[in-house]
Coordinates of C-alpha atoms and ligand atoms in Angstrom, one line a residue:
X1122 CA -77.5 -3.6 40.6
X1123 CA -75.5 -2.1 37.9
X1124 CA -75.6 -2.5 34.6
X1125 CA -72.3 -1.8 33.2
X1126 CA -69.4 -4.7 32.4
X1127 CA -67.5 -5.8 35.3
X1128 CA -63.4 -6.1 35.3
X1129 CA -62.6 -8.9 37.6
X1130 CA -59.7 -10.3 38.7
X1131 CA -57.3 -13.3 37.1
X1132 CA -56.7 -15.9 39.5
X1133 CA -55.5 -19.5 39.2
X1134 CA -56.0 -18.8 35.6
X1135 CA -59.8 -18.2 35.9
X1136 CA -61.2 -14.4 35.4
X1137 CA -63.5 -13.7 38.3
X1138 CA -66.3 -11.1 38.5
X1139 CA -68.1 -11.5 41.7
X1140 CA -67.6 -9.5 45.0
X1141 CA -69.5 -7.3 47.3
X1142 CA -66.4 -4.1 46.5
X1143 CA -66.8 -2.2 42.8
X1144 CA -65.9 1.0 41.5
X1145 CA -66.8 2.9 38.5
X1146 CA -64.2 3.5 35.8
X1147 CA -64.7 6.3 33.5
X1148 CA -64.3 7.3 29.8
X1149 CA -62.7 10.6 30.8
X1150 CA -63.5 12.0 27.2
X1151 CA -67.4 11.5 28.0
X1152 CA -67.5 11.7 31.8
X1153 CA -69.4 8.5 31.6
X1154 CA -69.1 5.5 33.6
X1155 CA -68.5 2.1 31.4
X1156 CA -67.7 -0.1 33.7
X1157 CA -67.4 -1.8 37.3
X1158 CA -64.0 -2.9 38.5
X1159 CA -64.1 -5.4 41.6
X1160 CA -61.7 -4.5 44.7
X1161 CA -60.5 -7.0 46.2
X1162 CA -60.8 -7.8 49.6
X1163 CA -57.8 -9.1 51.6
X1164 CA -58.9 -12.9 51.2
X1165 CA -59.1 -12.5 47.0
X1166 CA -55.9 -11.0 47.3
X1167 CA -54.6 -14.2 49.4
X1168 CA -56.1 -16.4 47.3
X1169 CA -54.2 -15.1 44.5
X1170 CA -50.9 -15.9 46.9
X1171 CA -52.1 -19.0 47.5
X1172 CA -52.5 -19.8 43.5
X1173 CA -49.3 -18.2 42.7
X1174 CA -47.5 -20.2 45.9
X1175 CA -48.5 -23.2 44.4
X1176 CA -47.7 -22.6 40.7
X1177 CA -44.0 -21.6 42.0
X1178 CA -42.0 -25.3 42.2
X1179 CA -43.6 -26.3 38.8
X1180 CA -42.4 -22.6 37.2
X1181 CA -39.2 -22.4 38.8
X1182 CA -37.8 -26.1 37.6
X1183 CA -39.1 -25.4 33.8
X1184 CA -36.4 -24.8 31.9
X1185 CA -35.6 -21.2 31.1
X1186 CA -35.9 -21.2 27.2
X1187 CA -39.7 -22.8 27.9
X1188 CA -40.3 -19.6 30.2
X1189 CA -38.7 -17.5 27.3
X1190 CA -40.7 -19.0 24.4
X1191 CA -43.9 -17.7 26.4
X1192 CA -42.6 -14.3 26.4
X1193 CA -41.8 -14.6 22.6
X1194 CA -45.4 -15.9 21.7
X1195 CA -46.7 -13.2 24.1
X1196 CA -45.0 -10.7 21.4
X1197 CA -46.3 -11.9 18.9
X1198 CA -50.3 -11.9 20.5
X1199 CA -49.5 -7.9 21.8
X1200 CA -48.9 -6.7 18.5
X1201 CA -52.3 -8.6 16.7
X1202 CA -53.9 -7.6 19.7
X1203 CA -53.0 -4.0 19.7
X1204 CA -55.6 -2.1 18.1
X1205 CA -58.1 -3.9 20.8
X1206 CA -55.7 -2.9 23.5
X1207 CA -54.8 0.7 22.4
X1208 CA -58.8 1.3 22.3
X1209 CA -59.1 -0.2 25.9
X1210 CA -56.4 2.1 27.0
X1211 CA -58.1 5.5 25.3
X1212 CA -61.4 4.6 27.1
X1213 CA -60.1 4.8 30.5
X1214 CA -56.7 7.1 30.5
X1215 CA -58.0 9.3 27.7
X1216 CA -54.3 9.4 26.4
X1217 CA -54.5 9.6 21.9
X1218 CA -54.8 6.5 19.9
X1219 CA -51.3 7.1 18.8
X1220 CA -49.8 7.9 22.1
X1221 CA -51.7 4.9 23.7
X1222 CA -49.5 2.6 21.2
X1223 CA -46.2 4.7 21.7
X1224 CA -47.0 3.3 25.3
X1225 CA -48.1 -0.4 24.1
X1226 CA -44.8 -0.3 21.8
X1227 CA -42.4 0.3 25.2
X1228 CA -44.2 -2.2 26.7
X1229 CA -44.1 -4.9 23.8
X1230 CA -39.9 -3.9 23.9
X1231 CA -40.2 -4.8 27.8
X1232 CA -41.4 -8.8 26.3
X1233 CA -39.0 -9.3 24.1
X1234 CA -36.2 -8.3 26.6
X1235 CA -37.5 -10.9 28.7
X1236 CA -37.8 -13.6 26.1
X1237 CA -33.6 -13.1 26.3
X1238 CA -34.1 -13.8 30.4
X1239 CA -32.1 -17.8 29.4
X1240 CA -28.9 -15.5 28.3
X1241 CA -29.2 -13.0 31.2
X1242 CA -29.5 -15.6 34.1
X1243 CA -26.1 -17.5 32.9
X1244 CA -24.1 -16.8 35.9
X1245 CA -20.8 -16.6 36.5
X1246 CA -18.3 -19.2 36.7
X1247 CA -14.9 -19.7 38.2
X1248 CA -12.4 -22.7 38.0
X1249 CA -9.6 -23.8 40.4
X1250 CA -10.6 -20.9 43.2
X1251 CA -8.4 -23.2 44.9
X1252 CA -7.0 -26.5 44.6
X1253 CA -9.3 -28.9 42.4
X1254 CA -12.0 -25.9 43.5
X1255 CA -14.7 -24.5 41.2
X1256 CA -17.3 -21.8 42.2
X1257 CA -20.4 -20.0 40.9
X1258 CA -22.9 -18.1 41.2
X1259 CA -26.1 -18.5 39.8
X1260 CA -29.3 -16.6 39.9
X1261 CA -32.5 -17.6 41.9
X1262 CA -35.7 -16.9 41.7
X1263 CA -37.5 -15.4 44.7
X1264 CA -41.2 -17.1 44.8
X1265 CA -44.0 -14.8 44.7
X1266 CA -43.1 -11.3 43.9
X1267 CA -46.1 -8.4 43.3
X1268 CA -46.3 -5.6 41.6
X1269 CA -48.4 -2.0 41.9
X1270 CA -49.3 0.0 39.0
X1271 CA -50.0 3.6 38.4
X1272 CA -52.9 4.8 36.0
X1273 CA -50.8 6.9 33.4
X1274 CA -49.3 3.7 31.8
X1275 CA -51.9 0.6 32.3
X1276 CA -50.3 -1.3 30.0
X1277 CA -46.5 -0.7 29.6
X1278 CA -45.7 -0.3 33.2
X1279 CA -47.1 -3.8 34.4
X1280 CA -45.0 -5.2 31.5
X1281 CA -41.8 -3.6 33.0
X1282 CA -42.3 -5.6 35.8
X1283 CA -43.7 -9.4 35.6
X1284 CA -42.7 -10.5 31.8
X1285 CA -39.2 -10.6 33.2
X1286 CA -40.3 -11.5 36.6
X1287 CA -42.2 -14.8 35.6
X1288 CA -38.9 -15.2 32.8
X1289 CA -36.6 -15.5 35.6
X1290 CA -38.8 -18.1 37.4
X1291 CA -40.7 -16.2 39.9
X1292 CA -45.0 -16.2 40.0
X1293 CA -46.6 -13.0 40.3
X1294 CA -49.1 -10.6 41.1
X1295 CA -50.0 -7.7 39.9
X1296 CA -52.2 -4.7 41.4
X1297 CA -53.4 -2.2 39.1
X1298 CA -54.6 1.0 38.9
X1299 CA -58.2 1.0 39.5
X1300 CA -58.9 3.8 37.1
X1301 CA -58.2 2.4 34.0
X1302 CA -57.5 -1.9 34.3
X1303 CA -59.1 -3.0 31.8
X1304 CA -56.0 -3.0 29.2
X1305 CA -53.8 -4.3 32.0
X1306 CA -56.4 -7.2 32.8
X1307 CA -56.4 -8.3 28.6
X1308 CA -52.7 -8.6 28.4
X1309 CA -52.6 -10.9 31.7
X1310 CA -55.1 -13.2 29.7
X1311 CA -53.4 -12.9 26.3
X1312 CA -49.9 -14.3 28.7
X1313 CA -52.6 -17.4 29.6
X1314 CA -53.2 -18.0 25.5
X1315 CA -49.0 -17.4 25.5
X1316 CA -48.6 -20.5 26.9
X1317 CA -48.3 -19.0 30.7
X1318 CA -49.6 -21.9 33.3
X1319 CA -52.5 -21.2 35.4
X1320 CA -51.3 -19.5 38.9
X1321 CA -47.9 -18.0 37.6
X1322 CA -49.2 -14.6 36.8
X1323 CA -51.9 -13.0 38.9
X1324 CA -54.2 -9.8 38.9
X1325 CA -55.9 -8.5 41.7
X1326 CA -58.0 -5.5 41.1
X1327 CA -58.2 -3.4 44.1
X1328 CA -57.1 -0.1 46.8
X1329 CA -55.3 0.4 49.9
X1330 CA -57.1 -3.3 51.6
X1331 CA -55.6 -5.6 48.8
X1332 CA -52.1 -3.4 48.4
X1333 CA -52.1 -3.9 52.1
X1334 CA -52.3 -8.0 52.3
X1335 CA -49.8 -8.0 49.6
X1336 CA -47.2 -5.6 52.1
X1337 CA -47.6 -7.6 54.9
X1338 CA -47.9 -11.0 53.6
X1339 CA -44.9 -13.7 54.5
X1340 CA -45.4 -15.6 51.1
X1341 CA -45.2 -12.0 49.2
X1342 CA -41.1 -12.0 48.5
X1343 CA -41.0 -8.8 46.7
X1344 CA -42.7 -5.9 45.6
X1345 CA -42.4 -3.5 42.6
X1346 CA -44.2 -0.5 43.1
X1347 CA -44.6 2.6 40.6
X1348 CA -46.9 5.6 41.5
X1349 CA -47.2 8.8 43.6
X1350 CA -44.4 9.8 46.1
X1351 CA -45.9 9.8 49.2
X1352 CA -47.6 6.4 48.4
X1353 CA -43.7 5.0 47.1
X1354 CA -42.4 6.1 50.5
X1355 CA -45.5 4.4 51.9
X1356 CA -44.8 0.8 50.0
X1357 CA -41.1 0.8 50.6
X1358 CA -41.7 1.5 54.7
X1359 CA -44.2 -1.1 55.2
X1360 CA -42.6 -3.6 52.4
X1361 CA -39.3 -3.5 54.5
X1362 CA -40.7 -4.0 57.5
X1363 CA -42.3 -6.7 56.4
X1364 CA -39.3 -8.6 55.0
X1365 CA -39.3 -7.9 51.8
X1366 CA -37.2 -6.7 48.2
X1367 CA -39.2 -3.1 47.4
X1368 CA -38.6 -0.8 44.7
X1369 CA -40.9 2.0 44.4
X1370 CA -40.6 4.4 41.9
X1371 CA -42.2 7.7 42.6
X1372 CA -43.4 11.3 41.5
X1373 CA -40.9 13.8 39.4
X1374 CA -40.7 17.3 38.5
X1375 CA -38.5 17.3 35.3
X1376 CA -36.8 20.4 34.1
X1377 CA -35.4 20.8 30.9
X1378 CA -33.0 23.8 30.4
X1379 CA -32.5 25.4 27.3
X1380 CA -29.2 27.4 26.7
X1381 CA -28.6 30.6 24.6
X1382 CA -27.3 28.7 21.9
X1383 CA -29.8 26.4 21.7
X1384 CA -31.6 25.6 18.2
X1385 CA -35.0 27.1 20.2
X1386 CA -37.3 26.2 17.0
X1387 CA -36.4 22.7 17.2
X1388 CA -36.3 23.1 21.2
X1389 CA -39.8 24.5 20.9
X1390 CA -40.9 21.3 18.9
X1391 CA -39.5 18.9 21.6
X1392 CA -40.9 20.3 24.7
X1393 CA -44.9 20.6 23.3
X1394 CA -44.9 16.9 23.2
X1395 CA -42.9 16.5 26.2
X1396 CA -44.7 19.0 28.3
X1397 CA -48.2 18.3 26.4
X1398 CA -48.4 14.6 25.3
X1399 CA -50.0 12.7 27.6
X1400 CA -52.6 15.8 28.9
X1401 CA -49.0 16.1 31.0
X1402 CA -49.5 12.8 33.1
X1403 CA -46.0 11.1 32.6
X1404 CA -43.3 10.4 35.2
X1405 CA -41.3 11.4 32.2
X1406 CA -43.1 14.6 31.4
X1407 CA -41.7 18.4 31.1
X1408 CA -43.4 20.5 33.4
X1409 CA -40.0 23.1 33.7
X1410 CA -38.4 24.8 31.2
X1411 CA -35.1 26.6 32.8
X1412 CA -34.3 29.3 30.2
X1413 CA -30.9 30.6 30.7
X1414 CA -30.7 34.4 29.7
X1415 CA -33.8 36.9 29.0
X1416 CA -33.3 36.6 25.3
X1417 CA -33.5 32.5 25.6
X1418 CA -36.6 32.5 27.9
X1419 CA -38.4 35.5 25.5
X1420 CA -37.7 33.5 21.8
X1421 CA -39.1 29.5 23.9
X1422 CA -42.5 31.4 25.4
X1423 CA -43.0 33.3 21.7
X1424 CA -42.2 29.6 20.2
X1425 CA -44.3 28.3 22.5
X1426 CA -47.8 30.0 22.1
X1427 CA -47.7 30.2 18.3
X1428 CA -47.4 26.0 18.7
X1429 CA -49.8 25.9 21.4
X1430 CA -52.3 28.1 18.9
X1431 CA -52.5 25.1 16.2
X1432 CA -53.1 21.7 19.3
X1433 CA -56.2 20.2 19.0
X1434 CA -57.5 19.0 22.0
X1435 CA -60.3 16.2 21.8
X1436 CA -61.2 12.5 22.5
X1437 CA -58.3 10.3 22.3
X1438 CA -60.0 8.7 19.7
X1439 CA -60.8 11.2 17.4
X1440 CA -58.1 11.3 14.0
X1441 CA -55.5 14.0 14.6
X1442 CA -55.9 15.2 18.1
X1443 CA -52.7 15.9 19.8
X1444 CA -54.1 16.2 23.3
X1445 CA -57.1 14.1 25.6
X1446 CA -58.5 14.7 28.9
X1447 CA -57.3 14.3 32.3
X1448 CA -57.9 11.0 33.6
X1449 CA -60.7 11.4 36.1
X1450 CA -62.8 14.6 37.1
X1451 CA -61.0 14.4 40.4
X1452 CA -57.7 14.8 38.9
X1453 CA -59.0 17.5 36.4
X1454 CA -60.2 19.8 39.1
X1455 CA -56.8 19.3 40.9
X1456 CA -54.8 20.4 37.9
X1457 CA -57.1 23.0 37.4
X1458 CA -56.6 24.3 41.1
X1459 CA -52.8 24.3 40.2
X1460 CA -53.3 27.0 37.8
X1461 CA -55.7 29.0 39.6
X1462 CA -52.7 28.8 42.8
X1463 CA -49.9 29.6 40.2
X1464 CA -51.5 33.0 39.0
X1465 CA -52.4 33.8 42.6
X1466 CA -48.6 33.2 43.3
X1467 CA -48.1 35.6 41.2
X1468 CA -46.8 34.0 37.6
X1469 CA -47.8 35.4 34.5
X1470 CA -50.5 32.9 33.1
X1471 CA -49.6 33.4 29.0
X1472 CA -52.1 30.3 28.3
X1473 CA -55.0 30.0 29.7
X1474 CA -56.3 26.3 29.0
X1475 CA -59.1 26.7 31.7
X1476 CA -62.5 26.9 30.3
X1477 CA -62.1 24.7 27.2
X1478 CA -65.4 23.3 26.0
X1479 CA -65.2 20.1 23.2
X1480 CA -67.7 20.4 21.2
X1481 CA -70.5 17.0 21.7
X1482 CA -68.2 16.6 25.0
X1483 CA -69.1 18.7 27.4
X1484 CA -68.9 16.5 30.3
X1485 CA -65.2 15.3 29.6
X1486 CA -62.6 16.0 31.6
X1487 CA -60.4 18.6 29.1
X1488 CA -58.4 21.1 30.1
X1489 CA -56.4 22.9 27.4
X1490 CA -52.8 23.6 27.2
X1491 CA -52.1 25.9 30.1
X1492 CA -48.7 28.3 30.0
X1493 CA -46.8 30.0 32.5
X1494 CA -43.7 32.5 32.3
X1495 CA -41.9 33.6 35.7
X1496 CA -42.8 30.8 37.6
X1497 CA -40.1 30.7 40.9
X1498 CA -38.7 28.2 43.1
X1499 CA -40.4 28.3 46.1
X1500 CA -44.2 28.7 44.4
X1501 CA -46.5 25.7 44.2
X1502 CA -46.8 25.2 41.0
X1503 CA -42.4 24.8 40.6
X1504 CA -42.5 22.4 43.6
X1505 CA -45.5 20.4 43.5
X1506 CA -46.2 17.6 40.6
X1507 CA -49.4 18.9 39.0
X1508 CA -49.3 15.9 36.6
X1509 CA -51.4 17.8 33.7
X1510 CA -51.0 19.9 30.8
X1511 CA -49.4 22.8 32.9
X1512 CA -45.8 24.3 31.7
X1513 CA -43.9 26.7 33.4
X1514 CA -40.7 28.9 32.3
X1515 CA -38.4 29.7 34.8
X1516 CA -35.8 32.6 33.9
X1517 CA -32.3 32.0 35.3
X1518 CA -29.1 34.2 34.1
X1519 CA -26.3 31.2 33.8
X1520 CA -26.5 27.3 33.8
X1521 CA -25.0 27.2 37.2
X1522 CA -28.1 28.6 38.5
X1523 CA -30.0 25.9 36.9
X1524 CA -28.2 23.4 37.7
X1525 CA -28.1 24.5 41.6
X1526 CA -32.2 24.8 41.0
X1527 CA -32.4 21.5 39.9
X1528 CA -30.3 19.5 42.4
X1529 CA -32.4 21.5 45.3
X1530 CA -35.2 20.1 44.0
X1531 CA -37.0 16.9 46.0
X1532 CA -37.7 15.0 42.9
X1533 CA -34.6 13.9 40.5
X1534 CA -36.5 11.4 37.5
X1535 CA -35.6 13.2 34.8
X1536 CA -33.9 15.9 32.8
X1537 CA -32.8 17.4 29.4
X1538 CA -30.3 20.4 28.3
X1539 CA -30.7 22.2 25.2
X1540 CA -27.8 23.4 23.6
X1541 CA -25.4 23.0 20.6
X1542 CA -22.5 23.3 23.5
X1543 CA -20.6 19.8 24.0
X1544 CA -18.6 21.0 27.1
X1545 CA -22.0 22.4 29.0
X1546 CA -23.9 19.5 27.8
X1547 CA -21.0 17.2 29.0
X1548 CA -20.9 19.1 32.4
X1549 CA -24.4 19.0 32.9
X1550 CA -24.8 14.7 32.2
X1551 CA -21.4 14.9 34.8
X1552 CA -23.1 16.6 37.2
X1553 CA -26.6 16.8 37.3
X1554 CA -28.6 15.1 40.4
X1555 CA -30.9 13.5 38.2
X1556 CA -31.4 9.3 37.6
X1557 CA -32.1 10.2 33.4
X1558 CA -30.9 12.8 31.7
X1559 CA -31.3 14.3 28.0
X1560 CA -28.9 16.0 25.5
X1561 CA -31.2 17.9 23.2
X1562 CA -33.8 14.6 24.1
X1563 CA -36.7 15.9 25.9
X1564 CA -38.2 12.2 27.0
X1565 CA -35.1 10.4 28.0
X1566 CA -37.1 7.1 28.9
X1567 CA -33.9 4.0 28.8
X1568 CA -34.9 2.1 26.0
X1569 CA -35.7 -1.9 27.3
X1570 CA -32.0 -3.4 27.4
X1571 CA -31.3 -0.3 30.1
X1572 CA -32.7 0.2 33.1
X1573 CA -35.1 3.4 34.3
X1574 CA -35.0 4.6 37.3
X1575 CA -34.9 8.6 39.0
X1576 CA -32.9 9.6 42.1
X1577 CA -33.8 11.6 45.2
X1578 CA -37.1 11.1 46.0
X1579 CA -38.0 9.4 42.8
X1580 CA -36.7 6.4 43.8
X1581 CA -36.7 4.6 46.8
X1582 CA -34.9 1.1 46.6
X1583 CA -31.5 0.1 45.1
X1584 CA -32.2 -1.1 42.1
X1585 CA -34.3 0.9 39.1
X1586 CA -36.8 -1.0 37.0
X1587 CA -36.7 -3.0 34.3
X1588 CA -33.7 -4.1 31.8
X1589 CA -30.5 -5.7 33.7
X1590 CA -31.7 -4.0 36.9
X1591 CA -34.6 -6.3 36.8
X1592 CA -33.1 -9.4 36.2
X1593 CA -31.0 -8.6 39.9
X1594 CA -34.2 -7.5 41.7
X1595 CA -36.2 -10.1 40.8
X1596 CA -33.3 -13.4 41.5
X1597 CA -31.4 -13.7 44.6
X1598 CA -27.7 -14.8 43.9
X1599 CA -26.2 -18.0 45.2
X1600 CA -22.9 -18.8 45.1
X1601 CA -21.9 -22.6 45.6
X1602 CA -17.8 -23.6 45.8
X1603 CA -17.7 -27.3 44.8
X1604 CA -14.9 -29.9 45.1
X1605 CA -14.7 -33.7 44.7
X1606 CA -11.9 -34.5 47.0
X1607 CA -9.6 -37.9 45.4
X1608 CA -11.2 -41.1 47.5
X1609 CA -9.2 -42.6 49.6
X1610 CA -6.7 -39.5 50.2
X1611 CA -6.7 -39.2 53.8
X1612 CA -6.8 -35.1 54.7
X1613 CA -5.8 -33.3 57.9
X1614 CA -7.3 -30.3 59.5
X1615 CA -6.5 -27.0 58.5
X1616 CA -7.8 -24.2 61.7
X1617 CA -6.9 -20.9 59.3
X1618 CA -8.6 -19.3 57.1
X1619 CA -8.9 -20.9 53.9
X1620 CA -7.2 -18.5 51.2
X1621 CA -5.5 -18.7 48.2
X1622 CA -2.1 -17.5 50.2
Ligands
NAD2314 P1 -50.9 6.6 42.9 O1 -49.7 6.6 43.8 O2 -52.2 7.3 43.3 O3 -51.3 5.0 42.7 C1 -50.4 4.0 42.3 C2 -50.9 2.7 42.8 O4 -51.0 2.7 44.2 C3 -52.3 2.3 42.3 O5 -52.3 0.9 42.0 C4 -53.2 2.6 43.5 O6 -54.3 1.8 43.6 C5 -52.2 2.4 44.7 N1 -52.6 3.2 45.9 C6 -53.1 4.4 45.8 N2 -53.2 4.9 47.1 C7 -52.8 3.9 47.9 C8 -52.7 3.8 49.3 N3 -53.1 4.8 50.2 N4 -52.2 2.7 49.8 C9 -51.8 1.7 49.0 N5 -51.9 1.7 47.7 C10 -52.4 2.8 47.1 O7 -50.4 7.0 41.5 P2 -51.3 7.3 40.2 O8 -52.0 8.6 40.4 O9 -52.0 6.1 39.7 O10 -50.1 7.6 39.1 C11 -49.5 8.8 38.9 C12 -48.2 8.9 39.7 O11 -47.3 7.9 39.3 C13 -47.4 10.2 39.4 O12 -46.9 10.7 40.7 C14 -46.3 9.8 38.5 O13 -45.2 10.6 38.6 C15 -46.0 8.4 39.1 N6 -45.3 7.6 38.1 C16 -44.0 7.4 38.3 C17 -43.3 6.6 37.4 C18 -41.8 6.4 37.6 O14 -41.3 5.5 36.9 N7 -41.2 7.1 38.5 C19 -43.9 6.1 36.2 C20 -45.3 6.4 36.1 C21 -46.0 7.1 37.0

């Protein structure tokens, strides 16, 4: 029996840590296991339905600014909670303290939005439609709605989905990533000390058997999903089958071009941390720079190494580093195996981040920063998300080309130009097949009060996640037309179509 702390599950307001089903999770910078998390089999994951089913009438009738105040105290515990909950995140994901509460920040933005859900769900209102005839429309919640959560953000990610899920009325449950839960798993209890009732938020740890009941479950009304491509694809298949509201936000390939007149220096600057903050693993990440001209591509690769020369790469919780590990040893030997496949492709490895040892780590899972120049459509490493610290330049001769290199590409999350050119710039935003895009801002991420969301096969849904988008995914609209006819004043029947002819 092991020894190591268990991460159970939240249900019906009680934590539980018994089951047959565990995994270990990781501290990536040791290569140590530190601690169990349960998976849930499919009747955990229904009693969590059941729990949330029943908290639904109670939630749904309390008045809105009650559900908001629970956001707004919520707030307030996240931020005097957050040196607890940027530690847990470091000791699973690896990510840097100060990265880790960049991401805790984004989230905490994601609360207070929702603490503005009373405003938001107003409605609409019409008078005299017709005569003596007033109509509206007002905004419902759904019932149960569940979300699935990828490792690379445990704690902002959940937060862009049930804060303003459970503000609009709805109970939840959430499903995250079994690599790293444990942050994911404090903020759901912190929610409980909010003020949020037993029931109404929901966390099952688990795989494939508890995402599964939650798919195919009648009581389940919708599903927010954000992860890998093929398992998006996967979610929104079998969630629409089933019935139900998906959005599932997937994997992305972002390319940022950078045009001859770009300032490179300051270009240089903004794609290390977007290519190399995160050891690479954000949905939001740089793993392309387009360089249009010879000149361009020659002055970002020189700019590049002499940067990539002064990173220091170490634990996440060691003062100054700029880089972690890779989440898992899995995941490291796959991004390793990208770089092996991109120099047998035949681009020019500049930076070799392969064989890095940390010093008093020797088990973690680091790999340094790893360049490439002439990478080419068409090679593994430009099609495939590696999701590490890999960065490739790709030469191209005019922004056409780039453009028409970008739109080809499956994945359309995100993008950024580079250039001190308004009319390029502005026919680039005009144009570009891409869901966010950048003018000389490498991480275009939609601040909380916006909505994020890629297109192509980034995105597979209707609506993107969080801000105003969210409010619509997670209500249904009604629309009631009301009149009080005079008593007494008898009426005939009318056999056409009621209009306002
Ligand atoms: P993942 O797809 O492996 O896992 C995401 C979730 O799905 C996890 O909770 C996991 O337990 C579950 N899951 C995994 N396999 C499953 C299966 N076969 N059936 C049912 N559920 C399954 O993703 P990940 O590795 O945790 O996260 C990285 C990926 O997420 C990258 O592709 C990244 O681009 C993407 N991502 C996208 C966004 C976005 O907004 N578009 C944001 C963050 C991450």
């Amino acid at each position: 029996m092991s020894q190591l702390p268990t991460v159970g599950h939240l249900i019906g307001g009680k934590i539980i840590t018994t089951g047959d089903r565990a995994q270990d999770v990781f501290n990536p910078a040791t290569g140590k296991a530190e601690k169990r998390v349960l998976l849930a089999p499919k009747a955990t994951v229904e009693e969590a339905i059941a729990n949330a089913q029943a908290a639904f009438p109670a939630w749904r009738n309390t008045p809105p600014l009650k559900r908001a105040r629970v956001m707004s105290n919520l707030k307030v515990l996240l931020e005097k909670h957050a040196e607890e909950l940027c530690a847990m995140i470091t000791a699973e994901h690896g990510k840097v303290l100060s990265d880790a509460l960049g991401e805790l920040q984004r989230g905490i933005e994601n609360v207070e939005y929702a603490s503005y859900a009373p405003e938001l769900l107003k409605g609409e209102h019409s008078k005299n439609v017709g005569p003596a005839i007033d109509s509206w429309s007002e905004f419902q919640a759904l019932g149960v709605t569940a979300g699935i959560t990828p490792f690379n953000f445990p704690a902002m990610v959940p937060l862009w989905m049930w804060p303003m899920a459970v503000a609009c009325g709805n109970t939840f449950i959430l499903k995250p990533s079994e690599r790293d839960p444990s942050s994911t798993l404090r903020i759901a209890e912190l929610a409980l000390e909010a003020g949020l009732p037993p029931g109404v938020l929901n966390v099952v740890n688990g795989d494939k058997e508890a995402v599964d009941t939650l798919l195919t479950d009648p009581r389940v009304k919708a599903v927010s999903f954000v992860g890998s491509t093929p398992i998006a694809e996967y979610i929104y298949a079998e969630g629409c089958k089933h019935g139900k509201r998906v959005q599932a936000l997937g994997g992305a390939k972002n390319h940022a071009v950078v045009m001859p007149d770009a300032d490179v220096a300051n270009a240089v600057s903004a794609l290390m941390g977007a290519a190399y903050g995160s050891c690479g693993e954000r949905c939001m990440a740089i793993p392309l720079v387009v360089a249009v001209g010879d000149a361009t591509a020659d002055a970002v690769i020189e700019g590049l190494k002499a940067e990539i020369a002064k990173m220091k790469v170490g634990p996440g919780t060691a003062p100054g580093m700029d880089m972690g590990p890779l989440v898992t040893k899995p995941h490291f030997e796959k991004v390793k195996g990208y770089v092996d496949q991109g120099v047998k492709e035949g681009a020019t490895l500049v930076v070799d981040g392969r064989g890095l040892k940390v010093a008093g780590h020797e088990d973690g899972y680091y790999l340094g920063p790893c360049l490439f120049d002439n990478v080419k459509p068409g090679m593994v490493i430009y099609q495939e998300e590696i999701f590490g610290p890999v960065l490739g330049v790709v030469r191209v001769k005019t922004l056409q080309e780039a453009m028409d290199m970008i739109d080809a590409h499956e994945y359309g999350n995100g993008t950024c130009i580079f250039t001190r050119d308004g009319e390029a710039a502005r026919y680039f935003t005009d144009n570009i097949l891409v869901g966010m895009v950048g003018v000389n801002v490498p991480l275009p991420v939609p601040v909380a009060y916006h909505s994020f969301g890629g297109w192509k096969r980034s995105l597979f849904g209707d609506l993107h996640a969080y801000g105003p988008d969210a409010v619509r995914f997670y209500t249904k609209r009604k629309t009631i037309t009301q009149r009080w006819p005079s008593a007494g004043v008898r009426e005939g029947a009318v056999f056409s179509f009621p209009s306002s002819r």
